[in-house]
Coordinates of C-alpha atoms in Angstrom, one line a residue:
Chain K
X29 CA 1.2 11.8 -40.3
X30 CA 2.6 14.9 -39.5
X31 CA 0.9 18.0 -41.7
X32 CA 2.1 20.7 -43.9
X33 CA 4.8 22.5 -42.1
X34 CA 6.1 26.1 -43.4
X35 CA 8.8 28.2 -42.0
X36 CA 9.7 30.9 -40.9
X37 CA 5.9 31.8 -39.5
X38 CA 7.1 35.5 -39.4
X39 CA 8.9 37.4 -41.6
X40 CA 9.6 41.1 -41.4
X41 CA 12.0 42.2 -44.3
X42 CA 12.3 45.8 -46.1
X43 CA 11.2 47.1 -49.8
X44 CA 13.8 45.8 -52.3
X45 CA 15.0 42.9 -50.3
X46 CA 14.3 39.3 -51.4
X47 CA 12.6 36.2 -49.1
X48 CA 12.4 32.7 -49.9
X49 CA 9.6 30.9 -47.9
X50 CA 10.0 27.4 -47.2
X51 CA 6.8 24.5 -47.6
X52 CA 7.3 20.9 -46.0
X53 CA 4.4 18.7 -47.9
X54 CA 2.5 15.6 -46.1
X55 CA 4.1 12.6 -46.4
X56 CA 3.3 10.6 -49.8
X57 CA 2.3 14.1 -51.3
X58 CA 3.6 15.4 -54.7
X59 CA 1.9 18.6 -54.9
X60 CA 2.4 21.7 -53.7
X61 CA 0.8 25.1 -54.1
X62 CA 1.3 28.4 -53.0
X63 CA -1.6 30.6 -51.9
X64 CA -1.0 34.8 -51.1
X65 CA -4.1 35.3 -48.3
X66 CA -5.4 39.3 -48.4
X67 CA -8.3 40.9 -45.7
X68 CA -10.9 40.9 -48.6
X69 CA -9.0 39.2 -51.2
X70 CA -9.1 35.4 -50.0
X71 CA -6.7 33.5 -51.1
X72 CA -4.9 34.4 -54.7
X73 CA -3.3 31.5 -56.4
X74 CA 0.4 32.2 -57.2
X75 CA 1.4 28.4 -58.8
X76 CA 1.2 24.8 -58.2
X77 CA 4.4 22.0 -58.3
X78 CA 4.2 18.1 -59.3
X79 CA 6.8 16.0 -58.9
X80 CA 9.5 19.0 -59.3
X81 CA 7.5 20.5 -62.2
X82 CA 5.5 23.8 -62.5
X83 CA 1.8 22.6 -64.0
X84 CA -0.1 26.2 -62.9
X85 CA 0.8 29.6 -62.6
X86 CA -1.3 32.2 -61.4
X87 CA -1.7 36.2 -62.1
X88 CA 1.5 37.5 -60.0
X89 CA 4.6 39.4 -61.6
X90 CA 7.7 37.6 -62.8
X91 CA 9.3 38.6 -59.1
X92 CA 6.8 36.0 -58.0
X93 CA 8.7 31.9 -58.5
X94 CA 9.1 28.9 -57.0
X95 CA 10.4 25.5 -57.4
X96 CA 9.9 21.7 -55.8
X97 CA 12.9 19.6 -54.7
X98 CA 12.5 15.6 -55.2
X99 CA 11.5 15.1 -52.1
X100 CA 8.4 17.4 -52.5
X101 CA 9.8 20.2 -50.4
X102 CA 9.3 23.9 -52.1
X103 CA 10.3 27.2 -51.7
X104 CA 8.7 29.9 -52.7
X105 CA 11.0 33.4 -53.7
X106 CA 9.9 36.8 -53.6
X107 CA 12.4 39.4 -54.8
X108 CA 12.6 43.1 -55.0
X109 CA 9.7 43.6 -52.5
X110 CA 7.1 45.6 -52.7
X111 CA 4.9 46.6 -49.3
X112 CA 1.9 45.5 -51.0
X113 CA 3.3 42.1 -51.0
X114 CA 2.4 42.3 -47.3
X115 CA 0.7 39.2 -46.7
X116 CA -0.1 35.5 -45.5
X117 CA 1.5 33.2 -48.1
X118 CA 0.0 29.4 -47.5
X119 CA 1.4 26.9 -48.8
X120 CA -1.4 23.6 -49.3
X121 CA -0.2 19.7 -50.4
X122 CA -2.6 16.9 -52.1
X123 CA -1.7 13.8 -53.9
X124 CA -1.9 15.5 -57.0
X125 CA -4.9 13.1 -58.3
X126 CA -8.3 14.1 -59.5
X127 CA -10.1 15.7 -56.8
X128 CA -7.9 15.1 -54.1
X129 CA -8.0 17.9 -51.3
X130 CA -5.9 20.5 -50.3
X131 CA -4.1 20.3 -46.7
X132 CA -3.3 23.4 -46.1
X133 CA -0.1 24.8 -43.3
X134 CA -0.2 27.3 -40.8
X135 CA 1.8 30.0 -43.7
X136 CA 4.2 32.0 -43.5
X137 CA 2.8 36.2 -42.5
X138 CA 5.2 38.5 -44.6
X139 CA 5.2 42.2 -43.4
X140 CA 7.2 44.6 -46.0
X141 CA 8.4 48.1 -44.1
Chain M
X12 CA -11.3 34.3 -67.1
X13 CA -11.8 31.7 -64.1
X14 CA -13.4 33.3 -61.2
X15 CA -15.9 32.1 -58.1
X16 CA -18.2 34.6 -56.6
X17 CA -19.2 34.2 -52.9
X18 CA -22.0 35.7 -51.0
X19 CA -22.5 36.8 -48.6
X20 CA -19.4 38.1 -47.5
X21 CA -20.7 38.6 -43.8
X22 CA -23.1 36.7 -42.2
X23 CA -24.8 37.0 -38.2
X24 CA -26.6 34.7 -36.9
X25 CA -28.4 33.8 -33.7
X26 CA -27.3 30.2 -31.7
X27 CA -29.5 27.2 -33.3
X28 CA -30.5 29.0 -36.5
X29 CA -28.9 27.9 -39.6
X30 CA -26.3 29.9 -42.1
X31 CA -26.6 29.4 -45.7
X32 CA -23.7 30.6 -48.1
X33 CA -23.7 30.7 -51.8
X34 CA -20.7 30.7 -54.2
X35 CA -20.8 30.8 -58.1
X36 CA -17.8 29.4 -60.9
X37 CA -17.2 30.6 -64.2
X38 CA -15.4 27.7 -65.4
X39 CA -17.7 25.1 -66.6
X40 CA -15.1 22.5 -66.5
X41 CA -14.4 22.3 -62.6
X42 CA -15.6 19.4 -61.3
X43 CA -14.6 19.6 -57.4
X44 CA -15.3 21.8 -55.3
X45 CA -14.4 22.0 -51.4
X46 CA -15.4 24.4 -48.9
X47 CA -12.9 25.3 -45.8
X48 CA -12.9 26.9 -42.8
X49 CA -10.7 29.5 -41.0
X50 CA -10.6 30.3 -37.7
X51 CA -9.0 33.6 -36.5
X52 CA -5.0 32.8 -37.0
X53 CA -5.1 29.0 -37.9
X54 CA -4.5 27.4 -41.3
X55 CA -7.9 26.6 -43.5
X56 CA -9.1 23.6 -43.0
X57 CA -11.8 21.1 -44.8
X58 CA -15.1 21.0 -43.8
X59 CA -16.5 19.5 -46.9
X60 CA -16.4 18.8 -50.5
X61 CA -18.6 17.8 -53.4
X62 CA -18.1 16.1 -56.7
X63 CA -19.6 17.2 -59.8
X64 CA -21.6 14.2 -60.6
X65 CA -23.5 14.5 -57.0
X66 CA -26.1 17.0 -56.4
X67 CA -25.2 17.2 -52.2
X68 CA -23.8 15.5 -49.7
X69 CA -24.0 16.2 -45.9
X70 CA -22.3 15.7 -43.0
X71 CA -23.7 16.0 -39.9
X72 CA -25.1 19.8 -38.9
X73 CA -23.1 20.3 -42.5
X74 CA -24.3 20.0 -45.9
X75 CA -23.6 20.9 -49.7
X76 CA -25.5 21.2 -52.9
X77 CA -24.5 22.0 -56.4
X78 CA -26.5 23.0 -59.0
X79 CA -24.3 22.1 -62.8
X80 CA -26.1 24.0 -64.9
X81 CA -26.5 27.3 -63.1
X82 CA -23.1 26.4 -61.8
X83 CA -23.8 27.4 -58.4
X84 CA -23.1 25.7 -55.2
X85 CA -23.8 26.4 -51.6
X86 CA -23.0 25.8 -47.9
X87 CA -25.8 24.8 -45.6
X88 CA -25.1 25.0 -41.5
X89 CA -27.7 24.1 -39.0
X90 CA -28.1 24.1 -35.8
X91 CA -25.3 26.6 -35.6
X92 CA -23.0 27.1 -32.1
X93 CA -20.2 29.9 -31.4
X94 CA -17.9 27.5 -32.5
X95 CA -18.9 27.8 -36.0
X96 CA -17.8 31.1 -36.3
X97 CA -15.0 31.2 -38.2
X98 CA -14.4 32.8 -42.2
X99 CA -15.5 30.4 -44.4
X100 CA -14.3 29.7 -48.2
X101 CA -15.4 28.3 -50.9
X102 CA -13.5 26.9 -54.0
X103 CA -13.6 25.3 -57.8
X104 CA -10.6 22.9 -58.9
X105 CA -9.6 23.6 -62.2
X106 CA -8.9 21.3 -64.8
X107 CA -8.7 22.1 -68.1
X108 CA -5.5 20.4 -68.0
X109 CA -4.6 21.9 -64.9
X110 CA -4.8 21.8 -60.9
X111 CA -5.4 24.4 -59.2
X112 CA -8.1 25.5 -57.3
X113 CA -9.8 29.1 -57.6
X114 CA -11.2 30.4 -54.1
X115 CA -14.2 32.4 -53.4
X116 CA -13.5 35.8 -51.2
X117 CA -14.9 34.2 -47.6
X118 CA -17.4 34.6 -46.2
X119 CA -17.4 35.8 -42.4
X120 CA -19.7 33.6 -40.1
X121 CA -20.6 35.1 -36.6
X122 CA -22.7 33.1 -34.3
X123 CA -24.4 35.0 -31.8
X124 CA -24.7 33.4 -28.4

């Protein structure tokens, strides 16, 4: 089975602009979530999808959203842009079911000028 | 609120020695916990998970324990090699009604050759 695939890999985009990030799940997997990666913050949860619907949403302004197409794919938008949105944004599918893991892609490194 | 504490944040050790790393939840209703590992530009990646209702499982050179009612559990590596060195998180899934996973800050491994 082919893993979680996110694109671009790089982004470089100015303050104020907008970015949608792009999240390819495994196979057979119905959720999706969407992870921001800091040096010496780990990884901050932003929200999760299932089967198109939002069922988490983490501590990140309203500029923050997301959504899940039918066949699993998400995206991920960012708007207005801030530099301290700088980042590594992962994106991580499971089968949704109790303790099922996290497979986690390569992400998607944002740098705000 | 939901948190997980991990310690320490940094960690040497010599080749063949073994690395222990600790993490602790808040939320007394996660039931799953994983632990990945990161090496320097790649995606995280599982390395082991335990259930609540088992008090440790190993792997190999890798093993976990959980203690439920201090709500603590911990990452044991022996026999360690360069290869282990890597930044190394911890996590608690959620459920409350929810899925998503809470991460611990990592925890960087060096293994001295």
């Amino acid at each position: 089975k082919a893993g979680v695939t996110q694109t671009p890999r790089y982004l470089i985009k100015t303050r104020g602009q907008q970015v949608t990030l792009s999240c390819s799940p495994i196979s057979g997997h119905r959720s999706v979530s969407w992870y921001q990666q800091t040096p010496g913050q780990g990884l901050q949860f932003l929200f999760e999808y299932f089967s198109e619907t939002q069922r988490n949403k983490g501590n990140f302004p309203g500029r923050f959203s997301g959504r899940q197409f039918s066949n699993s794919r998400s995206e991920m938008n960012v708007s207005t842009l801030e530099l301290g949105d700088s980042a590594l944004y992962l994106c991580a599918s499971s089968e949704g079911r109790e303790g099922s893991p996290l497979h986690f892609g390569n992400g998607t490194r944002l740098t705000v000028t | 609120g939901e948190n997980v504490e991990q310690h320490p944040s940094t960690l040497s050790v010599q080749e063949g020695d073994s690395a222990v790393i600790k993490c602790t939840y808040s939320d007394s209703a996660s039931n799953y916990f994983p632990w990945y590992k990161q090496e320097l530009g790649k995606r995280p990646q599982l390395i082991i998970d335990i259930r609540s209702n088992v008090g440790e499982k190993k792997d190999q050179r890798i093993a976990v324990t959980l203690n439920k009612t201090a709500k603590h559990f911990s990452l044991h590596i022996t026999e360690t090699q360069p290869e282990d060195s890597a930044v190394y998180f911890c996590a608690a899934r959620v459920t409350s009604g929810t899925y998503k996973y809470i991460f611990g800050t990592g925890t960087r491994l060096k293994v001295l050759a």
